[in-house]
Coordinates of C-alpha atoms and ligand atoms in Angstrom, one line a residue:
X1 CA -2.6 27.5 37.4
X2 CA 0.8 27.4 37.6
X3 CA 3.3 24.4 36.7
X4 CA 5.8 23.9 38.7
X5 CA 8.5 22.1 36.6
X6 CA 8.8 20.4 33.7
X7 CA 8.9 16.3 34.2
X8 CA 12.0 14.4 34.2
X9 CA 12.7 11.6 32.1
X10 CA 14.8 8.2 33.8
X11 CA 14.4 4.5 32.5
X12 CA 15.8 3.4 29.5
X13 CA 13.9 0.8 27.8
X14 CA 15.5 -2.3 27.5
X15 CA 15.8 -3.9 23.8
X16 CA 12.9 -6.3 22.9
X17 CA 14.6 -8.6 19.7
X18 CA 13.9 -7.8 16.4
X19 CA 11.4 -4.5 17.7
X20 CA 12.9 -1.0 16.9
X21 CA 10.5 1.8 18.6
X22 CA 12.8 4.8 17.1
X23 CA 12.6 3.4 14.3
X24 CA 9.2 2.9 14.0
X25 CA 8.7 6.2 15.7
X26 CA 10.3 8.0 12.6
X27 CA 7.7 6.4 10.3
X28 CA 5.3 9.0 12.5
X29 CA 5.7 12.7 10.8
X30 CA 3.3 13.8 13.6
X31 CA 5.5 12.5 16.7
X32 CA 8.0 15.2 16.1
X33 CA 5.3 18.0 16.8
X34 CA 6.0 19.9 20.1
X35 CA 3.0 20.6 22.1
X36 CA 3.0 23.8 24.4
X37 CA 6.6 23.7 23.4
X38 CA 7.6 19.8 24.5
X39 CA 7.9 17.1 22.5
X40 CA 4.5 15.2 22.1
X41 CA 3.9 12.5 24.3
X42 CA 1.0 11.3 22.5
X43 CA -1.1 8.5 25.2
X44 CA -4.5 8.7 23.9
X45 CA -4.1 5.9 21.2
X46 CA -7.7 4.2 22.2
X47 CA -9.3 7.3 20.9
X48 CA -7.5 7.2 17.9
X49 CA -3.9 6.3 17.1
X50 CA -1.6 8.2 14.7
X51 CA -0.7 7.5 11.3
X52 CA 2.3 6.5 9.6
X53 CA 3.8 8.1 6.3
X54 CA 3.7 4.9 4.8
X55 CA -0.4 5.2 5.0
X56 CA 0.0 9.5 4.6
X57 CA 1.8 8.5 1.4
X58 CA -1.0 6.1 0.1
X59 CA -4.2 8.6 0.4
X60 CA -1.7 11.5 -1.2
X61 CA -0.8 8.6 -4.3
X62 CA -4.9 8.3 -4.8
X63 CA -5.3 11.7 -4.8
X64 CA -2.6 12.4 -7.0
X65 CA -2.8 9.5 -9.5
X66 CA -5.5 7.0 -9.0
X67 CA -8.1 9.1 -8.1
X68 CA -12.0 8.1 -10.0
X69 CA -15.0 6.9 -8.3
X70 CA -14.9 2.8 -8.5
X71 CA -17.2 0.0 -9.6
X72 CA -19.0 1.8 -12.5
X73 CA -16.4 3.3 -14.9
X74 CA -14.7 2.0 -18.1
X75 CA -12.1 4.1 -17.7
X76 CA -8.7 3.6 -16.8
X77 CA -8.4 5.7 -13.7
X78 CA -12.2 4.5 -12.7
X79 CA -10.2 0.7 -12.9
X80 CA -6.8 1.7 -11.1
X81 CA -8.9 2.9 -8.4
X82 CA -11.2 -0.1 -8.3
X83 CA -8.3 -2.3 -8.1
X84 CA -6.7 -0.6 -5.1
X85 CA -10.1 -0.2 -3.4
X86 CA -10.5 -3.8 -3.8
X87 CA -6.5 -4.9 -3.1
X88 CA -7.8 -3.5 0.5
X89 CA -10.2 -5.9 0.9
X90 CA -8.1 -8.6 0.0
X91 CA -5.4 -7.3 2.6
X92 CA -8.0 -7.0 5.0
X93 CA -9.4 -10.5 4.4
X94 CA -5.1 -11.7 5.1
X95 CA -5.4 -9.4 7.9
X96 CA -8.2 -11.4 10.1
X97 CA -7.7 -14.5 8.1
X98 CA -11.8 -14.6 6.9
X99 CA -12.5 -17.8 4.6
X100 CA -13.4 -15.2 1.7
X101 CA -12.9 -11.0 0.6
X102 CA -17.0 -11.5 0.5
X103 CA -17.4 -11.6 4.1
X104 CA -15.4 -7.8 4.4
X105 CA -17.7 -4.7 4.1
X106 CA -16.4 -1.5 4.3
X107 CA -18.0 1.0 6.3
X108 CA -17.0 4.2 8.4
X109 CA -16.4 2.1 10.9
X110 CA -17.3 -0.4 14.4
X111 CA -20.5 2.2 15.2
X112 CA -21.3 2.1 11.6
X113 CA -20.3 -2.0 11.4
X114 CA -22.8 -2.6 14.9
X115 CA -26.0 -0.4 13.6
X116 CA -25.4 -2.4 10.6
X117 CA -25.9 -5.8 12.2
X118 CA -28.5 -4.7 14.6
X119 CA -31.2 -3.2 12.0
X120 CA -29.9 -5.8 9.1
X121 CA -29.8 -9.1 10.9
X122 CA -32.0 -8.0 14.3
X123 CA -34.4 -6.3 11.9
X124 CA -35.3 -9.4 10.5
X125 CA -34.7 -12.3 13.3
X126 CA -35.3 -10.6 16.7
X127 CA -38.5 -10.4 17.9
X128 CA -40.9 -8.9 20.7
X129 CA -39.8 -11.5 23.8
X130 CA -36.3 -12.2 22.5
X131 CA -33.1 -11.4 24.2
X132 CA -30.2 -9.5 22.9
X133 CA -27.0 -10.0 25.6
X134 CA -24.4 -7.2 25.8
X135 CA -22.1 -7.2 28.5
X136 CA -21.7 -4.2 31.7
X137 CA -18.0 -3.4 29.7
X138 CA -19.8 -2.3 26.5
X139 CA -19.1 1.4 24.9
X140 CA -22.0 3.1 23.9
X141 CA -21.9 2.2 20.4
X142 CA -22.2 -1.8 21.3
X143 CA -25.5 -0.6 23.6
X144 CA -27.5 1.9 21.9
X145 CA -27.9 0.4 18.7
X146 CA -29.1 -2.7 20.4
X147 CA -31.5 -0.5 22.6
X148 CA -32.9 1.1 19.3
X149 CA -33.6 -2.5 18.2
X150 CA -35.7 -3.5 21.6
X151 CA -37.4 -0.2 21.3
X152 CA -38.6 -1.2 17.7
X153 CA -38.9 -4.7 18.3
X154 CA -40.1 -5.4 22.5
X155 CA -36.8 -7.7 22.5
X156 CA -35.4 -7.0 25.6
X157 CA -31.5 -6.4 26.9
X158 CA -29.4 -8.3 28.8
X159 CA -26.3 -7.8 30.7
X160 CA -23.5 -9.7 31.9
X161 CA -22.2 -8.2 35.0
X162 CA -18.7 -7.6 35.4
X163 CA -16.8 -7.6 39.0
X164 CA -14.2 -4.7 40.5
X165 CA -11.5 -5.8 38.5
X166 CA -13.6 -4.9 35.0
X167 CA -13.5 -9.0 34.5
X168 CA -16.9 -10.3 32.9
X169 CA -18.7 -12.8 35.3
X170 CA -18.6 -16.0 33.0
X171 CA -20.7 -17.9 34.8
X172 CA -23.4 -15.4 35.0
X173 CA -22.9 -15.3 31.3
X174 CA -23.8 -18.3 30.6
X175 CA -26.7 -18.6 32.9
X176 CA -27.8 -15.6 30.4
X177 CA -27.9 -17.8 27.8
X178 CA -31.0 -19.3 26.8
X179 CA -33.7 -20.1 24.2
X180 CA -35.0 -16.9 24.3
X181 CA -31.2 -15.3 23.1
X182 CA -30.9 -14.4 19.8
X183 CA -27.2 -12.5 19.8
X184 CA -24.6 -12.1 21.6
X185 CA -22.8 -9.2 21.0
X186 CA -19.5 -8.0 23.4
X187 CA -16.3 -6.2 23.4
X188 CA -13.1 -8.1 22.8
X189 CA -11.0 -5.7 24.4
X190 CA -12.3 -3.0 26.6
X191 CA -11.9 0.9 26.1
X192 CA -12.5 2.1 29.1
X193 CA -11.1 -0.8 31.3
X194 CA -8.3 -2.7 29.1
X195 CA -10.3 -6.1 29.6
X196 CA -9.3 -8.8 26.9
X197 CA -12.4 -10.9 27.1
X198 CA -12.0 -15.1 26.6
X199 CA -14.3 -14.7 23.6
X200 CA -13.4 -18.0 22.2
X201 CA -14.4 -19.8 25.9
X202 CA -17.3 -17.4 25.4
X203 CA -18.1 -17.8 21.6
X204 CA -18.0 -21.6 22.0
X205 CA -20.6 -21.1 25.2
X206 CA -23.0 -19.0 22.7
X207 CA -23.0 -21.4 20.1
X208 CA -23.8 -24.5 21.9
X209 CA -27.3 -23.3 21.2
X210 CA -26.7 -21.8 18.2
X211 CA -26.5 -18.2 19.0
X212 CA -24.5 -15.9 17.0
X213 CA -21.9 -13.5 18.1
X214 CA -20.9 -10.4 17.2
X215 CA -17.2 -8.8 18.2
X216 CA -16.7 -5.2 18.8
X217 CA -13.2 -5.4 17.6
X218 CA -12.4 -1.5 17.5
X219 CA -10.0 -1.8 20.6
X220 CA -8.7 -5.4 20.3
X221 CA -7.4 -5.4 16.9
X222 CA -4.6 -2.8 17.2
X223 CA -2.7 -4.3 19.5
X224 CA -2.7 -8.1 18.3
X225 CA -3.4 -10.6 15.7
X226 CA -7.0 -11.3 15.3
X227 CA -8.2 -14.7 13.4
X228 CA -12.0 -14.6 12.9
X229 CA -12.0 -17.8 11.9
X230 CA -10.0 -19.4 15.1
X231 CA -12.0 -17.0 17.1
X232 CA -15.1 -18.4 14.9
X233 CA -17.1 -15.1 16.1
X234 CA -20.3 -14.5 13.1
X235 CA -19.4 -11.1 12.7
X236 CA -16.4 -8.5 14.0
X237 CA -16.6 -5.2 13.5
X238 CA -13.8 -2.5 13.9
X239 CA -12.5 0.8 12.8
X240 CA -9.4 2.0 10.4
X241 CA -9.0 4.8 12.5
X242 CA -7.6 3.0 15.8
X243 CA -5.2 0.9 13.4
X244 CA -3.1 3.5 11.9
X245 CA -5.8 3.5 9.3
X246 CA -7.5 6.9 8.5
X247 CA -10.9 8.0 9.6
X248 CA -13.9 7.6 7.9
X249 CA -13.3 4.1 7.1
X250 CA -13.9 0.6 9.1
X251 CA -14.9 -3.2 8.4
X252 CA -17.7 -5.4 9.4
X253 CA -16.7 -8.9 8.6
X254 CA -19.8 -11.5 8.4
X255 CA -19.9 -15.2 7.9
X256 CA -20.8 -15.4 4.1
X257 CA -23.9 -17.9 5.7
X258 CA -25.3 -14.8 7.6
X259 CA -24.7 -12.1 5.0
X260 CA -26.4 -13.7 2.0
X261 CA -29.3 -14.2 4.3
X262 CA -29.2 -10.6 5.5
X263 CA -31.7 -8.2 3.9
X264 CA -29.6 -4.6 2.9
X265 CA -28.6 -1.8 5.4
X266 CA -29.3 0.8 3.2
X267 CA -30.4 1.6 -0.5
X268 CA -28.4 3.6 -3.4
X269 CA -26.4 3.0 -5.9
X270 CA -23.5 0.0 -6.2
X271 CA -26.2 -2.1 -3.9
X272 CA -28.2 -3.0 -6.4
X273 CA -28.0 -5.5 -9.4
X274 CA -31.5 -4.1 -11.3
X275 CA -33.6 -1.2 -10.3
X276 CA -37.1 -1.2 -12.0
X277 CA -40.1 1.6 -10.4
X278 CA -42.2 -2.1 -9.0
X279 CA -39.1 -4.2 -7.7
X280 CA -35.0 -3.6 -7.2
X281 CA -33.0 -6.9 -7.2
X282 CA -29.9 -6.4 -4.8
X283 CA -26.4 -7.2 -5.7
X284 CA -24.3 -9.9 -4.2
X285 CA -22.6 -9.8 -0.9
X286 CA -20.7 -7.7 0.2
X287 CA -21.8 -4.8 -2.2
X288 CA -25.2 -5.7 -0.8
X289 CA -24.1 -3.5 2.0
X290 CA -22.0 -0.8 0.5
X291 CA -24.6 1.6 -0.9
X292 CA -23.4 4.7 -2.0
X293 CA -19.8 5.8 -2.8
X294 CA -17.5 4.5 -0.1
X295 CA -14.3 6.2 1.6
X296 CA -12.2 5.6 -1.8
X297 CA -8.5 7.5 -0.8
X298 CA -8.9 6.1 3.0
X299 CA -9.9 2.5 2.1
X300 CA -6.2 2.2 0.3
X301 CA -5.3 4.1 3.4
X302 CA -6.6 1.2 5.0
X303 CA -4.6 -1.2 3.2
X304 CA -1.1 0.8 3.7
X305 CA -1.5 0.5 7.9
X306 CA -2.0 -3.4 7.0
X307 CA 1.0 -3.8 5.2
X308 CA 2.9 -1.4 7.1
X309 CA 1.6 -4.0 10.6
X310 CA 2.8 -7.0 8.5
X311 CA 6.1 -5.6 8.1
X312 CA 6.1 -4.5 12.1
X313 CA 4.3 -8.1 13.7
X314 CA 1.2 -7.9 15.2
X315 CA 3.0 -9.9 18.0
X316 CA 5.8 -7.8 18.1
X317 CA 3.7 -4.9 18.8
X318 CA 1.5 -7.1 21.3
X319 CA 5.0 -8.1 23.0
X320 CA 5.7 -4.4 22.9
X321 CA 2.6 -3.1 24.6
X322 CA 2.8 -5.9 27.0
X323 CA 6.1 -4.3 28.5
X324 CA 4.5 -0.9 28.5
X325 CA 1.8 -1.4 30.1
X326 CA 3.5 -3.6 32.9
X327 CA 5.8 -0.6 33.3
X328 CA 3.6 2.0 33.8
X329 CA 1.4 -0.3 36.2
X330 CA 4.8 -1.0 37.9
X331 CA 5.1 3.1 37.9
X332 CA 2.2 3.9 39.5
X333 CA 2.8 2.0 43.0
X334 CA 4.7 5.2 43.2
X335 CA 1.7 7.5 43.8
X336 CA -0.2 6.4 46.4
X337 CA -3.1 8.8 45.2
X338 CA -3.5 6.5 42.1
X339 CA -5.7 4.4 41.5
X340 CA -6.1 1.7 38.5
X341 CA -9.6 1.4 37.0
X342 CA -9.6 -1.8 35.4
X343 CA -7.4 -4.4 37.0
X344 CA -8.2 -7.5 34.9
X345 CA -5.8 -10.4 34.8
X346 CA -5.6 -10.2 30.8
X347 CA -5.8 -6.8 29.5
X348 CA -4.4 -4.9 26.9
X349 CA -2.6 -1.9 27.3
X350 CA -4.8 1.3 28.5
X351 CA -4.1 2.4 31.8
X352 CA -7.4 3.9 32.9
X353 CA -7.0 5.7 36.7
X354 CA -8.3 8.4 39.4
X355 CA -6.2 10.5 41.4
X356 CA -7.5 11.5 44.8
X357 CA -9.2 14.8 44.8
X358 CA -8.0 15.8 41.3
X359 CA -11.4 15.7 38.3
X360 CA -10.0 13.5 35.7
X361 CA -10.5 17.1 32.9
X362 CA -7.8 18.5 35.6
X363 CA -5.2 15.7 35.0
X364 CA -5.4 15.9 31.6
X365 CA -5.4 19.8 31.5
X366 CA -2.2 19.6 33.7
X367 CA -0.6 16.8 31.4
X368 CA -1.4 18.5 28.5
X369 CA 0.7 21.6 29.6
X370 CA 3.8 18.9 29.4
X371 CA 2.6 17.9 26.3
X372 CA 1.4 14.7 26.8
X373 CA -2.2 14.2 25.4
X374 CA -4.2 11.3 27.7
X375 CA -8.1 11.3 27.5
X376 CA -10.6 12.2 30.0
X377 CA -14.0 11.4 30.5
X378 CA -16.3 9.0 30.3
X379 CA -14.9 7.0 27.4
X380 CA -18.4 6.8 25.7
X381 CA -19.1 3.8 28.7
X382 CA -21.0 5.5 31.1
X383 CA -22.5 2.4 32.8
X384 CA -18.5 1.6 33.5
X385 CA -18.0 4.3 35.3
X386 CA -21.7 4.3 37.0
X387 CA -20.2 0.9 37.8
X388 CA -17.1 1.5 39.4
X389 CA -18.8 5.2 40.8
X390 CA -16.8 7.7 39.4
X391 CA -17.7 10.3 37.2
X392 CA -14.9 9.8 34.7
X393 CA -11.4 8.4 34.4
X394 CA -8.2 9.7 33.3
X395 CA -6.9 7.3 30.3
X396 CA -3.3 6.7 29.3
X397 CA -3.4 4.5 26.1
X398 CA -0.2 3.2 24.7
X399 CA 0.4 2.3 20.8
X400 CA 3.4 0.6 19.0
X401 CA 5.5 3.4 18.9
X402 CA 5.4 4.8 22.7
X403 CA 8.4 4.1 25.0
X404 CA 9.0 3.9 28.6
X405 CA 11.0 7.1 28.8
X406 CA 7.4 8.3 27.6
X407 CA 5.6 6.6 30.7
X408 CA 8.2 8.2 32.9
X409 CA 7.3 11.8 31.6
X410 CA 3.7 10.7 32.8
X411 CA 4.3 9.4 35.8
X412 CA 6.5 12.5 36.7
X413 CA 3.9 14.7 34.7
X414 CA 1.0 13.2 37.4
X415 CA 3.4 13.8 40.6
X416 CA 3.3 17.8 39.2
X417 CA -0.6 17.0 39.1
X418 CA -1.0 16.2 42.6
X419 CA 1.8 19.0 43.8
X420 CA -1.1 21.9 42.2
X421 CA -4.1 20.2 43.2
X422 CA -2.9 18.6 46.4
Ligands
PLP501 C1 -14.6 -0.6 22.3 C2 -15.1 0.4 21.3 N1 -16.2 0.1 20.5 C3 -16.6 1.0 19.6 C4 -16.0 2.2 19.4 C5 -16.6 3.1 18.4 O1 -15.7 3.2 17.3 P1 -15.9 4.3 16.2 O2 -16.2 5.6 16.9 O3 -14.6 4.3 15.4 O4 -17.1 3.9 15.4 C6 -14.9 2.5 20.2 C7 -14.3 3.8 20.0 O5 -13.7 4.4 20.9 C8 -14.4 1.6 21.1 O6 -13.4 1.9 21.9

């Protein structure tokens, strides 16, 4: 393969009040790497989003200071790090504005937070002829855990169409609701699609007859403010990793009311209050659900993206990514070849597409030569792309800190696509 040229850079971005992108850029040690000799155009924030030195510096400062295992020590470095493994949870409680820090588990993350619900809370209340409804949007981690559960259980699954723009049928959703329903359980911001869902239109539907409903948060909640208890959802569950947070660490937040009532997730240490050969007695929410030793270094990580999004604006950065993803649509009514997957009226900012006669793995092979890293594939949603019958997608996914002179580089980067392949 050869590339032709390297892509040319044109708009300048105009100035959005009070929202610096260079500046914010420089808190990012890793967007000054050149790829392939370019400077990184980094686009594949939905997969995971970078980190800034303000959350770098936090893990490093637990490492090199803080560093004990938490809970069980009398010692002073055992404390220090109980007290900034538990400042995290009180930041995270701020963060989605839950009643109480007892209703935020840590966990590796939204996979980790759904598996926990379905075999804690499904384990116990859903039963052969009940109904579990997902929607046609889902990734695979808000389907297979479920489908686990109807295997053990004979519940069966239901789910709420969507239509070609990736918009969830509402009416047909609540025509899915009935006695038989036990839990609702949907994205509130598409991977593979963009689609931010009306989940409080839809909550409020679910809980006219008294069904609960759980949040798959892990897209929604980088890119603007979430309030559970507005949104009034029973459980959301996301991960640190899409937040500027590290890996390895991720939050299910419950209702305290369903919680206490939940039977544990998994048994070891720090779960328990007494542990006797006949009978254990289990601790108090939400250690009831954190067996084992946690994430320590990555849960302050945690913590340090929250503050570091405080200081930023979560609608700020929503205002931000609005722009750029109106852009880059806008851009793309320049190739004709293009087309958007996912064209929902409210959506948040992943630009999901095809190119005529170019495999999605040959987009991003051809963009990755300019440096610019986009995703390609399947996006862990299968059923979306059985759905909208294309093997996989090519995904541009834009985070605080891209700009439109970035978008350009794509959008020139894709015309060199077509030029090899065409
Ligand atoms: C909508 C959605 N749900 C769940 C997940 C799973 O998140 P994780 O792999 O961090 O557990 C992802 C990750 O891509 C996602 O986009």
């Amino acid at each position: 393969m050869t590339i032709v040229s390297s892509p040319q850079t044109v708009s300048t971005e105009p100035e959005l009040n009070g929202f610096d992108v260079h500046k914010i850029r420089s808190d990012f040690p890793i967007l000054a790497e050149k790829v392939r000799g370019k400077p990184l155009i980094y686009l594949d924030n939905a997969a995971t989003s970078q980190k800034p030195r303000a959350v770098i510096d936090a893990i490093s400062h637990v490492y090199e200071h803080d560093y004990s295992n938490i809970h069980r020590g009398v010692h002073t470095l055992s404390e220090r790090a109980t007290a900034a493994y538990e400042e995290s949870r009180q930041k995270v409680q701020r963060f989605i504005n839950a009643d109480s820090e007892k209703e935020i588990i840590f966990l590796r993350g939204t996979t980790e937070a759904i598996n926990l619900v379905a075999q804690s809370y499904g384990g116990a209340n859903i039963r052969a002829g009940d109904e579990i409804l997902i929607t046609g949007m889902e990734h695979h981690s808000n389907i297979v855990p479920w489908q686990m559960l109807c295997e053990r259980s004979g519940a069966q699954l239901k789910v709420v169409p969507i239509n070609l723009n990736g918009e969830l049928l509402i009416e047909q959703f609540e025509q899915l609701l009935c006695d038989r329903t036990r839990i609702v359980a949907l994205s509130h911001m598409s991977n593979a699609l963009g689609t931010i869902n009306p989940v409080e239109e839809l909550i409020t539907m679910a809980h006219q007859h008294n069904i609960p409903v759980l949040l798959d948060g892990a897209q929604a909640i980088p890119h603007m403010a979430v309030d559970v208890q507005t949104l009034d959802c029973d459980f959301y569950a996301f991960s640190g990793h899409k937040l500027y947070a590290p890996s390895g660490i991720g939050v299910l937040y419950g209702k305290a009311e369903y919680l206490e009532a939940m039977p544990p997730y998994q048994g070891g240490g720090d779960m328990i209050r007494r542990v006797t050969f006949e009978k254990s007695e289990y601790n108090a929410i939400p250690y009831k659900f954190e067996a084992g030793t946690p994430s320590i270094a990555d849960t302050v990580g945690l913590g340090a993206a929250l503050d570091y999004l405080d200081d930023v604006g979560m609608d700020m950065i929503a205002a931000h990514e609005t722009r750029l993803l109106d852009y880059a649509t806008e851009q793309t009514r320049q190739i004709p070849e293009l087309k958007i997957i996912g064209t929902a009226a409210n959506k948040g900012a992943i630009l999901s597409f095809v190119l005529d006669k170019v495999h999605p793995h040959d987009i991003g092979t051809v963009l990755d030569h300019f440096g610019i890293a986009v995703r390609a594939g399947h996006h862990c949603a299968m059923p979306v792309m059985d759905f909208f019958e294309v093997p996989a997608t090519a995904r541009a996914s834009f985070a605080m800190y891209n700009t439109f002179e970035e978008i350009d580089s794509l959008m020139a980067g894709l015309k060199e696509v077509i030029e090899v392949f065409g």
